[in-house]
Every structure is written in C-alpha cells, then in structure tokens.
Amino acid sequence: MEKAKSNNLIWKIISIILAVALLAVSIAFSAFCSSCKKAPETAKTGSEVLSLWTDDAAAKKELVSYMEKITDKNSEDFIPVENRIAVFDLDGTLACETDPCYFDHCIYYHRVMEDPDYKDKASDYEKQVAKEVKTFMDTGESRPDSMVRHGKAVASAFSGLTPEEFVKYVEDYAKTPAPGYEGMTRAEAFYKPMLEVIDYLEQNDFTVYVVSGTDRFIVRGLVAASPLNLPNKQIIGSDENMVAPDQGKTDGLEYEFDSDDQLVMGGVFLVKNLDMNKVTVIQQEIGEQPVLAFGNSGSDFSMAQYTLNDNPYPAKAFMLCCDDTERENGNPEKAEKMVASCKENGYTAISMKNDWKTIYGDNVKRK
C-alpha cells in the first residue's frame, strides 16, 4: 500500500515537471516566432502614394505640404479627424466627363431610345429630351434649361424601379465599353491619379464625399461598378422622389408604409445638384464645412468658395483643367479659362496634361 502511494507521488512529480517543461518550450517558441515576424511597414509618404503624379506637379506638392501640416498635432494648422472633410465633384473631376457626353446623358439616351425593354414605353417628353441629348452629343449645343429638362426626364424614365433595381441597371450599363477608348469600360473611366488622391486622404483620416450634379442613384451605380470604393452614405447627387407603389398621389404624411410595401422611384424630379445647390446639400447632408474641395467647372465654384469662406481650419480648393487632348477629350480653350479662374479665385489648378503620368493606365488608348 505504501509502495503504491509512493509510485503515485513520483508520477505526480514527473507530470508537474513535464508540464512546466512544455510551458517553457511553448513560451520560448512563441518568442522565437515573434522575432521572425517582419516589422510593420512604415506609412508611405504623400509623394509615394501619389506615384502617378509628376514630381514637379505644383498641385501635388501643395497637397502633400498641406497634409503634413494639418495632421501634425503640434502644428497650429492641425485639423481634428472629425473635421477632415473633403468633397469631390464627379464628372470631369474623378471620372471621364464627355464620352461623347456626360455619363448620365448617355445612360438616359440608352434607356429611352435603345433599351428593348423600355423604349416602346417611353413618353413623348422622354423621347423629345432624348433627341435633345443626341443633339448635344453630336454638336455640343444644348438648351439653356437642358439640365433641368434632363433631370425631369431621368426621374420619369426610371420611375417604378426600386432603388436596388435602378442601381443594378446603372451598374450593368457602366460595364459596357467606353466608346471613345480602347481597353476600358465606362465604369473604368476614372482618373487614376485622382483615385490616388482619395487613397491619400483616407490614409490621413479624411471622410470623402462625392457631391455630383448627376442623379444620386446613377452615381451609386457607376461607383459600385468602378474602382472607387465609397459607401452610399458618402454619395450625394441630384434627386427625385421615392414612394410606395400603392401610395399614388397620397402625401407621405397621410400614408403609412406597411409590411407589404417597398420603396420605388416616384418619377418626380426634385433638385439639380449644381452651383448653389451643392452648398445647400453639403450643409443638409454632411453638416460640416469641408476643408478640401475638388471640382472642374464653374458649377463647382460655389462648393469651392463655401469650403474656403470663413473656415475655422486651413482649407483649399483644387480645380482640374481639361488640357490633355491626346489621352483625354481635352478642351484647351476651356482649360485656359479655368486656369485664369483659379488665379482669380485662389484655387489650385491641376493640369491633366502636365501633372499626371497617366490618366486611365498605359493599356488604355484614346480612339
């Protein structure tokens, strides 16, 4: 009996020794593996992130210098993360503007005049606006009220679709070839150097918004199919109403959305998000004055000026100049006017021709 107790004690001691030894080996192995891991990569500099910009691009240097100041907690120019808001126009600022005209004009024309599932249902007004769009495509000429007429026609032509169906329709169309280029779809027609700018801003804790004159849901669909990765809540555009299918003309205050309902496009145009309307919608939807604004035309000047006026933080506005006629559908005369406007208003001009090493990538060629 005593011998059995002695053996049990010996085995317990051996078990404890083995457990301690295994623990020691485990700790040592863990420490060894940790030492084998690569050191974390250091954050890239602005010049490295903006690799598709030429080294002597003044706009690039200005943005990098700005970023270094406003992210330095010891700088008097420091901007808290929650106030780092940047707003971007879409057409001609982030993506191809005219191929052969605006993306939202092209998809509208397709919907009304080419889509076999809809063209026979199109109203006379929708067809008339489609003819006006074709004239604009062919000649560049348009009516003074063309933007509002087009906005009303878009709302009408996509009436009855759910938001998801509308966005999916746009995504599918965006994946068709860009007519003026080889090696690129419409959805891929985003300026690679500007996508680098957005990456650079996000790496420095900026919240980026698209504030476009294009219909909000068209922008959502185009962005969803594109290389630009932004959530819907950061996409702002022109708007039409939305209703429940059985709501009819009943006011929303008198109609209750029930368990059998869904949301569909209502067909009533509300606002064209250009000029002063961009300022209004920024305050309504973002609720913060941006510190950076990027645009490309006079319809973005109000947004740029709102960014600069009486801003409690350092603020800048950049404007793209469409001066590249080889890699893009440039317009030198328009670009010269933009350069002059930038000097007059204190905006920073960006030259597509001189500041960018590429626009869409070396595998894309303009026809």
XYZ file of C-alpha atoms in Angstrom:
367
model
C 0.000 0.000 0.000
C 2.805 2.395 0.973
C 4.656 1.447 -2.238
C 1.596 2.333 -4.377
C 1.301 5.744 -2.707
C 4.993 6.341 -3.313
C 4.617 5.494 -7.022
C 1.631 7.847 -7.359
C 3.614 10.649 -5.772
C 6.526 10.071 -8.140
C 4.215 10.181 -11.179
C 2.615 13.403 -9.954
C 6.035 14.991 -9.586
C 7.038 13.802 -13.059
C 3.778 15.171 -14.517
C 4.377 18.571 -12.937
C 7.952 18.683 -14.256
C 6.769 17.765 -17.783
C 4.022 20.395 -17.701
C 6.491 23.095 -16.622
C 8.928 21.993 -19.324
C 6.243 22.098 -22.023
C 5.159 25.568 -20.884
C 8.756 26.787 -21.070
C 9.175 25.365 -24.565
C 5.886 26.967 -25.683
C 6.936 30.393 -24.372
C 10.338 30.126 -25.999
C 8.817 29.072 -29.342
C 6.327 31.916 -29.243
C 9.109 34.414 -28.584
C 11.116 32.948 -31.460
C 8.177 33.258 -33.878
C 7.590 36.858 -32.833
C 11.184 37.722 -33.596
C 10.772 36.160 -37.048
C 7.817 38.364 -37.984
C 8.504 41.291 -40.291
C 8.497 44.699 -38.749
C 5.326 46.629 -39.605
C 5.607 48.626 -42.802
C 6.102 52.319 -42.325
C 3.411 54.607 -43.675
C 4.051 55.796 -47.200
C 4.777 59.457 -47.808
C 2.474 61.609 -49.861
C 4.889 61.550 -52.778
C 4.904 57.741 -52.711
C 1.119 57.464 -52.556
C 0.717 59.995 -55.378
C 3.012 57.980 -57.613
C 1.091 58.717 -60.813
C 1.693 62.447 -60.434
C 4.793 64.041 -61.919
C 7.452 65.030 -59.400
C 7.218 68.719 -60.285
C 3.396 68.938 -60.169
C 2.657 72.053 -58.104
C -0.753 70.734 -57.023
C 0.833 67.539 -55.701
C 3.444 69.465 -53.719
C 0.775 71.762 -52.322
C -1.468 68.895 -51.215
C 1.414 66.977 -49.584
C 2.614 70.094 -47.744
C -0.941 70.803 -46.610
C -1.391 67.255 -45.334
C 1.840 67.311 -43.354
C 0.741 70.477 -41.551
C -2.859 69.597 -40.782
C -2.022 66.111 -39.446
C 0.755 67.360 -37.134
C -0.699 67.659 -33.630
C 1.978 70.185 -32.740
C 1.107 72.434 -35.675
C -1.166 75.437 -35.356
C -2.763 74.182 -38.603
C -3.756 70.821 -37.105
C -7.260 69.660 -38.045
C -9.027 67.122 -35.791
C -10.007 63.909 -37.539
C -13.733 64.597 -37.223
C -13.295 67.825 -39.201
C -11.283 66.342 -42.059
C -13.982 66.509 -44.727
C -13.268 66.502 -48.472
C -15.839 66.942 -51.254
C -15.373 65.920 -54.890
C -17.377 66.613 -58.000
C -17.729 63.538 -60.236
C -17.796 64.245 -63.986
C -14.511 65.718 -65.141
C -13.093 65.626 -61.616
C -12.984 61.932 -60.758
C -14.182 60.368 -63.992
C -14.411 60.985 -67.722
C -16.869 63.799 -68.347
C -17.638 63.616 -72.059
C -17.622 60.321 -73.948
C -19.319 61.526 -76.064
C -21.131 63.478 -73.317
C -21.999 63.052 -69.640
C -22.488 59.514 -68.361
C -25.993 60.296 -67.093
C -26.945 61.656 -70.539
C -25.600 58.529 -72.231
C -27.466 56.123 -69.978
C -30.646 58.154 -70.343
C -30.420 58.020 -74.135
C -29.829 54.276 -73.946
C -32.841 53.808 -71.669
C -35.261 55.737 -73.859
C -34.009 55.045 -77.387
C -32.145 51.725 -77.275
C -33.327 49.571 -74.365
C -35.710 46.958 -75.881
C -37.457 46.560 -72.531
C -38.296 50.262 -72.231
C -38.047 52.228 -75.478
C -41.621 51.376 -76.538
C -42.884 52.563 -73.144
C -41.110 55.918 -73.220
C -43.306 59.009 -73.121
C -43.267 61.721 -75.773
C -41.480 64.040 -73.346
C -38.796 61.444 -72.639
C -38.251 60.908 -76.382
C -38.030 64.648 -77.010
C -35.401 65.046 -74.306
C -33.536 62.060 -75.743
C -33.413 63.861 -79.111
C -32.029 66.935 -77.341
C -29.398 64.744 -75.703
C -28.425 63.357 -79.123
C -28.035 66.890 -80.461
C -25.802 67.677 -77.513
C -23.744 64.540 -78.203
C -23.297 65.448 -81.863
C -22.850 69.222 -81.699
C -22.227 70.219 -78.087
C -25.233 72.557 -78.294
C -27.997 72.437 -75.695
C -30.974 74.396 -74.427
C -30.461 76.828 -71.506
C -32.813 74.678 -69.408
C -31.368 71.364 -70.601
C -30.087 70.244 -67.201
C -33.491 70.580 -65.532
C -35.286 69.005 -68.510
C -32.862 66.102 -68.404
C -33.311 65.727 -64.627
C -37.095 65.543 -65.034
C -36.760 63.032 -67.863
C -34.408 60.781 -65.867
C -36.844 60.766 -62.948
C -39.657 59.839 -65.309
C -37.772 57.173 -67.282
C -36.708 55.234 -64.182
C -39.970 55.662 -62.306
C -41.272 52.497 -60.653
C -37.896 50.827 -60.187
C -36.729 50.032 -56.682
C -33.505 51.793 -55.699
C -31.726 48.444 -55.967
C -33.083 47.826 -59.484
C -32.091 51.349 -60.551
C -28.536 50.922 -59.250
C -28.225 47.468 -60.869
C -29.394 48.898 -64.215
C -26.674 51.563 -63.994
C -24.026 49.022 -62.981
C -24.814 46.858 -65.991
C -24.674 49.800 -68.394
C -21.450 51.071 -66.811
C -19.737 47.804 -67.690
C -20.169 48.423 -71.432
C -17.124 49.645 -73.423
C -16.244 53.327 -73.284
C -16.960 54.363 -76.894
C -14.063 56.787 -77.238
C -11.366 54.493 -75.841
C -9.772 51.124 -76.378
C -9.222 48.846 -73.386
C -11.666 50.470 -70.977
C -15.299 50.227 -69.893
C -17.361 53.224 -68.841
C -17.039 52.107 -65.213
C -13.257 52.026 -65.510
C -13.090 55.579 -66.874
C -11.938 57.038 -63.555
C -8.806 59.156 -63.356
C -6.169 57.016 -61.670
C -4.231 60.000 -60.249
C -7.428 61.255 -58.601
C -8.123 57.832 -57.123
C -4.663 58.143 -55.573
C -5.716 61.461 -54.043
C -8.717 59.799 -52.406
C -6.496 56.975 -51.097
C -4.097 59.572 -49.720
C -6.881 61.468 -47.975
C -8.390 58.334 -46.468
C -4.990 57.201 -45.203
C -4.907 60.502 -43.345
C -8.351 60.001 -41.795
C -10.378 62.152 -44.177
C -14.016 61.364 -44.895
C -14.559 61.751 -48.636
C -17.866 62.684 -50.267
C -18.888 62.776 -53.907
C -21.118 65.807 -54.497
C -22.332 65.499 -58.072
C -24.834 67.075 -60.426
C -25.612 63.573 -61.697
C -28.639 61.737 -60.301
C -27.759 60.228 -56.924
C -28.716 56.680 -57.901
C -26.864 56.892 -61.194
C -23.765 57.899 -59.246
C -24.301 54.996 -56.850
C -24.487 52.518 -59.713
C -21.474 53.955 -61.514
C -19.366 53.998 -58.347
C -20.437 50.444 -57.437
C -19.038 49.206 -60.762
C -15.924 51.387 -60.637
C -12.533 51.271 -58.871
C -13.753 53.968 -56.464
C -14.700 52.430 -53.123
C -17.147 54.714 -51.319
C -20.315 53.816 -49.366
C -23.690 55.149 -50.483
C -23.901 57.444 -47.471
C -20.976 59.414 -48.901
C -22.545 59.842 -52.348
C -24.673 62.929 -52.971
C -26.341 63.888 -56.260
C -29.435 65.252 -57.927
C -32.650 63.793 -56.567
C -36.137 62.602 -57.446
C -38.827 61.485 -55.042
C -39.483 57.945 -53.812
C -42.813 56.417 -52.904
C -44.545 53.159 -52.027
C -46.195 51.510 -55.076
C -49.711 51.789 -53.642
C -49.217 55.318 -52.367
C -50.282 57.035 -55.579
C -50.512 60.789 -55.084
C -51.234 60.483 -51.361
C -48.972 62.735 -49.337
C -46.385 60.946 -47.201
C -47.927 62.463 -44.083
C -51.143 60.633 -44.869
C -49.732 57.280 -45.958
C -48.350 54.532 -43.734
C -45.621 52.238 -45.063
C -46.726 48.714 -44.111
C -45.314 45.191 -44.109
C -46.280 44.589 -47.754
C -44.712 47.775 -49.080
C -41.414 48.508 -50.788
C -39.733 51.718 -51.892
C -39.725 52.698 -55.591
C -38.635 55.725 -57.614
C -41.534 58.160 -57.734
C -40.821 59.884 -61.056
C -40.884 63.454 -59.718
C -37.688 65.469 -60.146
C -36.705 67.419 -57.025
C -33.372 69.199 -57.445
C -30.416 69.533 -59.806
C -27.357 69.457 -57.583
C -25.232 72.149 -59.216
C -23.922 75.596 -58.251
C -25.501 76.946 -55.030
C -27.465 73.721 -54.592
C -24.182 71.940 -53.850
C -23.568 74.276 -50.917
C -27.057 73.703 -49.561
C -26.890 69.923 -49.804
C -23.446 69.789 -48.149
C -24.861 71.554 -45.118
C -28.031 69.450 -45.149
C -26.396 66.047 -45.543
C -22.883 66.417 -44.150
C -23.491 69.155 -41.607
C -19.803 70.146 -41.654
C -17.932 72.696 -43.707
C -15.392 70.822 -45.858
C -11.717 71.718 -45.693
C -10.913 70.384 -49.171
C -12.904 70.727 -52.373
C -12.150 69.319 -55.829
C -14.017 70.313 -58.993
C -13.544 71.067 -62.671
C -16.098 73.641 -63.779
C -17.936 76.823 -62.871
C -20.778 74.745 -61.423
C -18.300 73.679 -58.699
C -17.220 77.213 -57.779
C -19.932 77.676 -55.148
C -18.825 74.455 -53.432
C -15.195 75.580 -53.579
C -15.975 79.033 -52.243
C -18.076 77.602 -49.425
C -15.098 75.456 -48.457
C -12.784 78.480 -48.327
C -15.053 81.150 -46.828
C -14.611 81.815 -43.088
C -13.346 78.299 -42.475
C -12.023 77.796 -38.919
C -9.440 75.389 -40.346
C -6.936 75.652 -43.208
C -8.858 74.957 -46.415
C -8.046 74.529 -50.087
C -9.865 74.159 -53.386
C -8.458 72.360 -56.432
C -9.785 72.539 -59.992
C -8.951 70.130 -62.823
C -8.104 71.641 -66.193
C -9.035 69.561 -69.245
C -5.879 70.387 -71.206
C -4.936 66.887 -72.414
C -6.087 66.259 -75.982
C -4.098 63.060 -76.551
C -5.054 60.870 -73.577
C -8.378 62.605 -72.790
C -11.121 64.553 -74.524
C -9.417 67.837 -73.719
C -10.579 71.348 -74.474
C -7.606 73.776 -74.383
C -9.781 76.890 -74.546
C -11.882 75.739 -71.612
C -8.723 74.745 -69.730
C -7.184 78.207 -70.198
C -10.309 79.828 -68.789
C -10.167 77.515 -65.779
C -6.520 78.394 -65.107
C -7.462 82.087 -65.193
C -10.422 81.477 -62.854
C -8.177 79.610 -60.421
C -5.768 82.549 -60.258
C -8.650 84.949 -59.751
C -10.362 82.951 -57.007
C -7.407 81.439 -55.154
C -7.994 77.855 -56.327
C -5.182 75.480 -57.249
C -5.184 74.360 -60.900
C -4.448 70.732 -61.797
C -3.144 70.075 -65.288
C -4.119 66.669 -66.667
C -1.506 67.085 -69.369
C 1.456 68.163 -67.245
C 0.730 66.863 -63.739
C -0.227 63.249 -64.486
C 1.998 60.432 -65.720
C -1.097 58.540 -66.853
C -4.839 59.111 -66.836
C -6.523 55.738 -67.287
C -3.467 53.492 -67.386
C -0.949 52.719 -70.107
C -3.135 49.961 -71.590
C -5.930 52.415 -72.429
C -5.792 54.348 -75.687
C -7.988 57.120 -76.959
C -9.511 56.327 -80.358
